[in-house]
Amino acid sequence: MRNTELNYDSPASIRAFLESGNLAMSKRFGQNFLVDRTVRERIVQALEMEPGMRVWEIGPGLGAMTALILERGALLTAFEIDYGFVRFLEGLFSGYDNFTIVKGDMLKTWRTQTERPDRIFGNLPYNVAFDIIMDLLKYGCVPPRMVFTLQKEAARRMTARPGGKEYASFGAICSSVCDVRILFDIGAGAFWPQPRVTSSVIQLVPKKDPVPFDRRRDFFDFVRAAFSSRRKTMRNSLYLWARASFPSLDEGEFGARLREGLKSMGFGVDIRAEALNPEELFLLYRALALSDSPCRSTASDGASC
Ligand code: SAM
């Protein structure tokens, strides 16, 4: 079927197109198409792109966003897991020399790219959004701007601040590397098929003073440990983390470092992770890890992508 027969704004047209091309939709890959052109345009605007920029799109689907990006002269690399969609997109955009498609699971393929992107965006499948964002932050692929559409609840967790009930390890980790902001919400009616939830568009911009790249993997493990039990104080969960990371650290020394680290920030040992902002969590991590923390990463931000 030719592109002229596919109207990205019409669920009926998309359905007919999929049927005629023997393309099946897969629930497993979280396929909901953005059928509202105004929303698609707003997302493109949020990217603040210039011609010639390298843009990565995660999950182009049938290419509704892809077309808008290519028209603006960006060098687009699209990552798509659905091989039926890949074949369709290869045909559709074969006339564009600024279009590259990478087949397969983005979590496995992005590190094969040698050029670092200026922008990353995607209407992310909800089930893998978390893993993809964590992977990019952890392995230092943090371009000047990322724009993701994801479940509103996940967006709220990413932007939550200490004290709120949505504040957890994911939000603390994201905010330790990027300034994260919700730009706008998208109602379910803007998608086909309609998801059961509202979505939000979020923007991630690298912080001026992010957690250093060579400490990130270790720090992320530390944050997950700190938040691992809402019922307990951090001491027990962090001791397990410390024992795994520094087998030679004895419990007395650990307790002393924890007390001192918290005291230097004006907190007592009964404080919970939910009360500490990402900067305070990093100070505490440094107090515990000191110089004996293994550096498990080797590159600076972006060098690995
Ligand atoms: N961008 C299109 C749009 O907005 O209409 C489609 C978005 S749809 C919610 C998610 C897309 O991500 C699907 O095309 C799906 O096949 C793709 N996808 C899901 N998991 C993926 C993964 N791990 N790597 C790459 N693409 C993936």
PDB file of N, CA, C and O in Angstrom, residues 58 106-107 110-111 124 127-142 146 148 150 158 168-178 202 204 213 216-225 301 304:
ATOM      1  N   ILE A  58      12.722   6.831  19.213  1.00  0.00           N
ATOM      2  CA  ILE A  58      12.523   5.468  19.725  1.00  0.00           C
ATOM      3  C   ILE A  58      11.079   5.056  19.425  1.00  0.00           C
ATOM      4  O   ILE A  58      10.134   5.717  19.846  1.00  0.00           O
ATOM      5  N   MET A 106      15.548  -1.443  21.132  1.00  0.00           N
ATOM      6  CA  MET A 106      16.409  -0.272  21.307  1.00  0.00           C
ATOM      7  C   MET A 106      17.386  -0.453  22.468  1.00  0.00           C
ATOM      8  O   MET A 106      18.519   0.034  22.419  1.00  0.00           O
ATOM      9  N   LEU A 107      16.948  -1.174  23.487  1.00  0.00           N
ATOM     10  CA  LEU A 107      17.828  -1.395  24.639  1.00  0.00           C
ATOM     11  C   LEU A 107      19.091  -2.153  24.240  1.00  0.00           C
ATOM     12  O   LEU A 107      20.126  -2.020  24.878  1.00  0.00           O
ATOM     13  N   TRP A 110      21.050   0.520  20.797  1.00  0.00           N
ATOM     14  CA  TRP A 110      21.505   1.924  20.764  1.00  0.00           C
ATOM     15  C   TRP A 110      23.007   2.058  20.935  1.00  0.00           C
ATOM     16  O   TRP A 110      23.633   2.972  20.393  1.00  0.00           O
ATOM     17  N   ARG A 111      23.611   1.104  21.647  1.00  0.00           N
ATOM     18  CA  ARG A 111      25.046   1.238  21.886  1.00  0.00           C
ATOM     19  C   ARG A 111      25.893   0.912  20.658  1.00  0.00           C
ATOM     20  O   ARG A 111      27.092   1.111  20.654  1.00  0.00           O
ATOM     21  N   LEU A 124       7.000   6.506  24.122  1.00  0.00           N
ATOM     22  CA  LEU A 124       7.582   5.249  24.577  1.00  0.00           C
ATOM     23  C   LEU A 124       6.540   4.241  25.001  1.00  0.00           C
ATOM     24  O   LEU A 124       5.589   4.581  25.701  1.00  0.00           O
ATOM     25  N   ASN A 127       5.773  -0.099  29.005  1.00  0.00           N
ATOM     26  CA  ASN A 127       6.474  -1.162  29.737  1.00  0.00           C
ATOM     27  C   ASN A 127       7.998  -1.053  29.650  1.00  0.00           C
ATOM     28  O   ASN A 127       8.699  -1.538  30.514  1.00  0.00           O
ATOM     29  N   VAL A 128       8.524  -0.392  28.611  1.00  0.00           N
ATOM     30  CA  VAL A 128       9.989  -0.299  28.531  1.00  0.00           C
ATOM     31  C   VAL A 128      10.528   1.124  28.752  1.00  0.00           C
ATOM     32  O   VAL A 128      11.738   1.318  28.782  1.00  0.00           O
ATOM     33  N   ALA A 129       9.610   2.080  28.937  1.00  0.00           N
ATOM     34  CA  ALA A 129      10.046   3.478  29.113  1.00  0.00           C
ATOM     35  C   ALA A 129      11.063   3.604  30.246  1.00  0.00           C
ATOM     36  O   ALA A 129      12.127   4.228  30.097  1.00  0.00           O
ATOM     37  N   PHE A 130      10.749   2.982  31.345  1.00  0.00           N
ATOM     38  CA  PHE A 130      11.598   3.061  32.524  1.00  0.00           C
ATOM     39  C   PHE A 130      13.003   2.524  32.201  1.00  0.00           C
ATOM     40  O   PHE A 130      14.008   3.188  32.466  1.00  0.00           O
ATOM     41  N   ASP A 131      13.052   1.326  31.594  1.00  0.00           N
ATOM     42  CA  ASP A 131      14.359   0.702  31.306  1.00  0.00           C
ATOM     43  C   ASP A 131      15.170   1.545  30.327  1.00  0.00           C
ATOM     44  O   ASP A 131      16.389   1.680  30.462  1.00  0.00           O
ATOM     45  N   ILE A 132      14.487   2.084  29.337  1.00  0.00           N
ATOM     46  CA  ILE A 132      15.209   2.858  28.311  1.00  0.00           C
ATOM     47  C   ILE A 132      15.794   4.134  28.922  1.00  0.00           C
ATOM     48  O   ILE A 132      16.973   4.455  28.730  1.00  0.00           O
ATOM     49  N   ILE A 133      15.006   4.853  29.701  1.00  0.00           N
ATOM     50  CA  ILE A 133      15.497   6.109  30.286  1.00  0.00           C
ATOM     51  C   ILE A 133      16.654   5.822  31.252  1.00  0.00           C
ATOM     52  O   ILE A 133      17.702   6.480  31.218  1.00  0.00           O
ATOM     53  N   MET A 134      16.490   4.782  32.066  1.00  0.00           N
ATOM     54  CA  MET A 134      17.569   4.428  33.008  1.00  0.00           C
ATOM     55  C   MET A 134      18.850   4.084  32.260  1.00  0.00           C
ATOM     56  O   MET A 134      19.950   4.480  32.662  1.00  0.00           O
ATOM     57  N   ASP A 135      18.695   3.318  31.187  1.00  0.00           N
ATOM     58  CA  ASP A 135      19.857   2.884  30.408  1.00  0.00           C
ATOM     59  C   ASP A 135      20.602   4.090  29.825  1.00  0.00           C
ATOM     60  O   ASP A 135      21.828   4.170  29.889  1.00  0.00           O
ATOM     61  N   LEU A 136      19.843   5.028  29.264  1.00  0.00           N
ATOM     62  CA  LEU A 136      20.471   6.204  28.650  1.00  0.00           C
ATOM     63  C   LEU A 136      21.225   7.023  29.703  1.00  0.00           C
ATOM     64  O   LEU A 136      22.348   7.473  29.476  1.00  0.00           O
ATOM     65  N   LEU A 137      20.591   7.201  30.863  1.00  0.00           N
ATOM     66  CA  LEU A 137      21.246   7.988  31.915  1.00  0.00           C
ATOM     67  C   LEU A 137      22.470   7.259  32.449  1.00  0.00           C
ATOM     68  O   LEU A 137      23.548   7.836  32.621  1.00  0.00           O
ATOM     69  N   LYS A 138      22.294   5.960  32.685  1.00  0.00           N
ATOM     70  CA  LYS A 138      23.366   5.179  33.309  1.00  0.00           C
ATOM     71  C   LYS A 138      24.596   5.087  32.420  1.00  0.00           C
ATOM     72  O   LYS A 138      25.722   5.191  32.875  1.00  0.00           O
ATOM     73  N   TYR A 139      24.370   4.904  31.131  1.00  0.00           N
ATOM     74  CA  TYR A 139      25.504   4.717  30.232  1.00  0.00           C
ATOM     75  C   TYR A 139      25.899   6.007  29.507  1.00  0.00           C
ATOM     76  O   TYR A 139      26.594   5.988  28.499  1.00  0.00           O
ATOM     77  N   GLY A 140      25.424   7.123  30.022  1.00  0.00           N
ATOM     78  CA  GLY A 140      25.952   8.408  29.582  1.00  0.00           C
ATOM     79  C   GLY A 140      25.494   8.884  28.225  1.00  0.00           C
ATOM     80  O   GLY A 140      26.202   9.657  27.577  1.00  0.00           O
ATOM     81  N   CYS A 141      24.313   8.449  27.781  1.00  0.00           N
ATOM     82  CA  CYS A 141      23.807   8.991  26.520  1.00  0.00           C
ATOM     83  C   CYS A 141      22.768  10.059  26.862  1.00  0.00           C
ATOM     84  O   CYS A 141      21.564   9.798  26.877  1.00  0.00           O
ATOM     85  N   VAL A 142      23.267  11.244  27.199  1.00  0.00           N
ATOM     86  CA  VAL A 142      22.378  12.308  27.691  1.00  0.00           C
ATOM     87  C   VAL A 142      22.585  13.553  26.833  1.00  0.00           C
ATOM     88  O   VAL A 142      23.397  14.421  27.168  1.00  0.00           O
ATOM     89  N   MET A 146      15.974  15.758  25.741  1.00  0.00           N
ATOM     90  CA  MET A 146      15.211  14.547  25.421  1.00  0.00           C
ATOM     91  C   MET A 146      13.746  14.840  25.726  1.00  0.00           C
ATOM     92  O   MET A 146      13.435  15.515  26.716  1.00  0.00           O
ATOM     93  N   PHE A 148      10.063  12.806  25.969  1.00  0.00           N
ATOM     94  CA  PHE A 148       9.388  11.515  25.942  1.00  0.00           C
ATOM     95  C   PHE A 148       7.915  11.661  26.293  1.00  0.00           C
ATOM     96  O   PHE A 148       7.545  12.473  27.136  1.00  0.00           O
ATOM     97  N   LEU A 150       5.028   9.533  27.945  1.00  0.00           N
ATOM     98  CA  LEU A 150       4.827   8.311  28.710  1.00  0.00           C
ATOM     99  C   LEU A 150       3.645   8.460  29.648  1.00  0.00           C
ATOM    100  O   LEU A 150       3.022   9.527  29.703  1.00  0.00           O
ATOM    101  N   MET A 158       8.710  10.723  37.942  1.00  0.00           N
ATOM    102  CA  MET A 158      10.018  11.245  37.519  1.00  0.00           C
ATOM    103  C   MET A 158      10.255  12.665  37.990  1.00  0.00           C
ATOM    104  O   MET A 158      11.393  13.104  38.129  1.00  0.00           O
ATOM    105  N   ALA A 168      10.299   8.568  44.638  1.00  0.00           N
ATOM    106  CA  ALA A 168      10.931   7.261  44.848  1.00  0.00           C
ATOM    107  C   ALA A 168      12.245   7.231  44.074  1.00  0.00           C
ATOM    108  O   ALA A 168      12.682   8.246  43.518  1.00  0.00           O
ATOM    109  N   SER A 169      12.843   6.052  43.996  1.00  0.00           N
ATOM    110  CA  SER A 169      14.203   5.981  43.431  1.00  0.00           C
ATOM    111  C   SER A 169      14.272   6.461  41.976  1.00  0.00           C
ATOM    112  O   SER A 169      15.233   7.130  41.588  1.00  0.00           O
ATOM    113  N   PHE A 170      13.258   6.147  41.171  1.00  0.00           N
ATOM    114  CA  PHE A 170      13.303   6.537  39.754  1.00  0.00           C
ATOM    115  C   PHE A 170      13.413   8.063  39.613  1.00  0.00           C
ATOM    116  O   PHE A 170      14.240   8.586  38.854  1.00  0.00           O
ATOM    117  N   GLY A 171      12.590   8.791  40.376  1.00  0.00           N
ATOM    118  CA  GLY A 171      12.605  10.260  40.328  1.00  0.00           C
ATOM    119  C   GLY A 171      13.934  10.804  40.824  1.00  0.00           C
ATOM    120  O   GLY A 171      14.508  11.729  40.233  1.00  0.00           O
ATOM    121  N   ALA A 172      14.446  10.227  41.913  1.00  0.00           N
ATOM    122  CA  ALA A 172      15.714  10.715  42.471  1.00  0.00           C
ATOM    123  C   ALA A 172      16.843  10.476  41.475  1.00  0.00           C
ATOM    124  O   ALA A 172      17.711  11.341  41.278  1.00  0.00           O
ATOM    125  N   ILE A 173      16.827   9.321  40.823  1.00  0.00           N
ATOM    126  CA  ILE A 173      17.886   8.999  39.862  1.00  0.00           C
ATOM    127  C   ILE A 173      17.824   9.946  38.659  1.00  0.00           C
ATOM    128  O   ILE A 173      18.823  10.531  38.251  1.00  0.00           O
ATOM    129  N   CYS A 174      16.621  10.104  38.100  1.00  0.00           N
ATOM    130  CA  CYS A 174      16.484  10.989  36.928  1.00  0.00           C
ATOM    131  C   CYS A 174      16.944  12.405  37.284  1.00  0.00           C
ATOM    132  O   CYS A 174      17.677  13.048  36.529  1.00  0.00           O
ATOM    133  N   SER A 175      16.525  12.889  38.463  1.00  0.00           N
ATOM    134  CA  SER A 175      16.851  14.264  38.845  1.00  0.00           C
ATOM    135  C   SER A 175      18.300  14.428  39.286  1.00  0.00           C
ATOM    136  O   SER A 175      18.749  15.544  39.520  1.00  0.00           O
ATOM    137  N   SER A 176      19.012  13.335  39.438  1.00  0.00           N
ATOM    138  CA  SER A 176      20.429  13.471  39.784  1.00  0.00           C
ATOM    139  C   SER A 176      21.273  13.741  38.535  1.00  0.00           C
ATOM    140  O   SER A 176      22.426  14.144  38.634  1.00  0.00           O
ATOM    141  N   VAL A 177      20.681  13.509  37.366  1.00  0.00           N
ATOM    142  CA  VAL A 177      21.416  13.716  36.107  1.00  0.00           C
ATOM    143  C   VAL A 177      20.788  14.849  35.280  1.00  0.00           C
ATOM    144  O   VAL A 177      21.486  15.625  34.630  1.00  0.00           O
ATOM    145  N   CYS A 178      19.456  14.922  35.312  1.00  0.00           N
ATOM    146  CA  CYS A 178      18.752  15.883  34.435  1.00  0.00           C
ATOM    147  C   CYS A 178      17.763  16.735  35.215  1.00  0.00           C
ATOM    148  O   CYS A 178      17.259  16.325  36.263  1.00  0.00           O
ATOM    149  N   ILE A 202       7.274  14.715  28.699  1.00  0.00           N
ATOM    150  CA  ILE A 202       8.280  15.239  29.626  1.00  0.00           C
ATOM    151  C   ILE A 202       9.545  15.628  28.869  1.00  0.00           C
ATOM    152  O   ILE A 202       9.830  15.096  27.799  1.00  0.00           O
ATOM    153  N   LEU A 204      13.749  16.220  29.392  1.00  0.00           N
ATOM    154  CA  LEU A 204      14.927  16.032  30.241  1.00  0.00           C
ATOM    155  C   LEU A 204      16.084  16.830  29.656  1.00  0.00           C
ATOM    156  O   LEU A 204      16.444  16.650  28.486  1.00  0.00           O
ATOM    157  N   PHE A 213      29.713  10.924  35.704  1.00  0.00           N
ATOM    158  CA  PHE A 213      29.440   9.709  34.949  1.00  0.00           C
ATOM    159  C   PHE A 213      30.093   8.477  35.571  1.00  0.00           C
ATOM    160  O   PHE A 213      29.487   7.415  35.657  1.00  0.00           O
ATOM    161  N   ARG A 216      28.019   6.947  38.360  1.00  0.00           N
ATOM    162  CA  ARG A 216      26.581   6.824  38.171  1.00  0.00           C
ATOM    163  C   ARG A 216      26.016   5.435  38.449  1.00  0.00           C
ATOM    164  O   ARG A 216      25.031   5.288  39.149  1.00  0.00           O
ATOM    165  N   ARG A 217      26.668   4.409  37.932  1.00  0.00           N
ATOM    166  CA  ARG A 217      26.110   3.060  38.111  1.00  0.00           C
ATOM    167  C   ARG A 217      26.065   2.703  39.588  1.00  0.00           C
ATOM    168  O   ARG A 217      25.075   2.194  40.097  1.00  0.00           O
ATOM    169  N   ASP A 218      27.141   3.017  40.261  1.00  0.00           N
ATOM    170  CA  ASP A 218      27.223   2.727  41.682  1.00  0.00           C
ATOM    171  C   ASP A 218      26.194   3.556  42.475  1.00  0.00           C
ATOM    172  O   ASP A 218      25.500   3.041  43.352  1.00  0.00           O
ATOM    173  N   PHE A 219      26.109   4.838  42.119  1.00  0.00           N
ATOM    174  CA  PHE A 219      25.160   5.728  42.811  1.00  0.00           C
ATOM    175  C   PHE A 219      23.713   5.277  42.576  1.00  0.00           C
ATOM    176  O   PHE A 219      22.895   5.300  43.490  1.00  0.00           O
ATOM    177  N   PHE A 220      23.395   4.851  41.357  1.00  0.00           N
ATOM    178  CA  PHE A 220      22.016   4.405  41.081  1.00  0.00           C
ATOM    179  C   PHE A 220      21.675   3.179  41.944  1.00  0.00           C
ATOM    180  O   PHE A 220      20.571   3.063  42.474  1.00  0.00           O
ATOM    181  N   ASP A 221      22.642   2.260  42.087  1.00  0.00           N
ATOM    182  CA  ASP A 221      22.415   1.089  42.959  1.00  0.00           C
ATOM    183  C   ASP A 221      22.181   1.541  44.400  1.00  0.00           C
ATOM    184  O   ASP A 221      21.315   1.024  45.103  1.00  0.00           O
ATOM    185  N   PHE A 222      22.983   2.527  44.801  1.00  0.00           N
ATOM    186  CA  PHE A 222      22.859   3.069  46.164  1.00  0.00           C
ATOM    187  C   PHE A 222      21.452   3.659  46.382  1.00  0.00           C
ATOM    188  O   PHE A 222      20.804   3.404  47.391  1.00  0.00           O
ATOM    189  N   VAL A 223      20.979   4.434  45.397  1.00  0.00           N
ATOM    190  CA  VAL A 223      19.659   5.076  45.543  1.00  0.00           C
ATOM    191  C   VAL A 223      18.561   4.007  45.615  1.00  0.00           C
ATOM    192  O   VAL A 223      17.655   4.082  46.444  1.00  0.00           O
ATOM    193  N   ARG A 224      18.674   3.001  44.757  1.00  0.00           N
ATOM    194  CA  ARG A 224      17.661   1.935  44.792  1.00  0.00           C
ATOM    195  C   ARG A 224      17.655   1.251  46.159  1.00  0.00           C
ATOM    196  O   ARG A 224      16.605   0.952  46.712  1.00  0.00           O
ATOM    197  N   ALA A 225      18.849   1.043  46.711  1.00  0.00           N
ATOM    198  CA  ALA A 225      18.933   0.415  48.040  1.00  0.00           C
ATOM    199  C   ALA A 225      18.318   1.337  49.095  1.00  0.00           C
ATOM    200  O   ALA A 225      17.563   0.902  49.956  1.00  0.00           O
ATOM    201  N   ASP A 301      29.926  11.677  29.786  1.00  0.00           N
ATOM    202  CA  ASP A 301      28.592  11.724  29.192  1.00  0.00           C
ATOM    203  C   ASP A 301      28.626  11.736  27.683  1.00  0.00           C
ATOM    204  O   ASP A 301      29.295  12.546  27.072  1.00  0.00           O
ATOM    205  N   SER A 304      29.726   7.249  25.032  1.00  0.00           N
ATOM    206  CA  SER A 304      29.446   5.874  24.649  1.00  0.00           C
ATOM    207  C   SER A 304      28.375   5.781  23.585  1.00  0.00           C
ATOM    208  O   SER A 304      27.951   4.711  23.230  1.00  0.00           O
TER     209      SER A 304
END
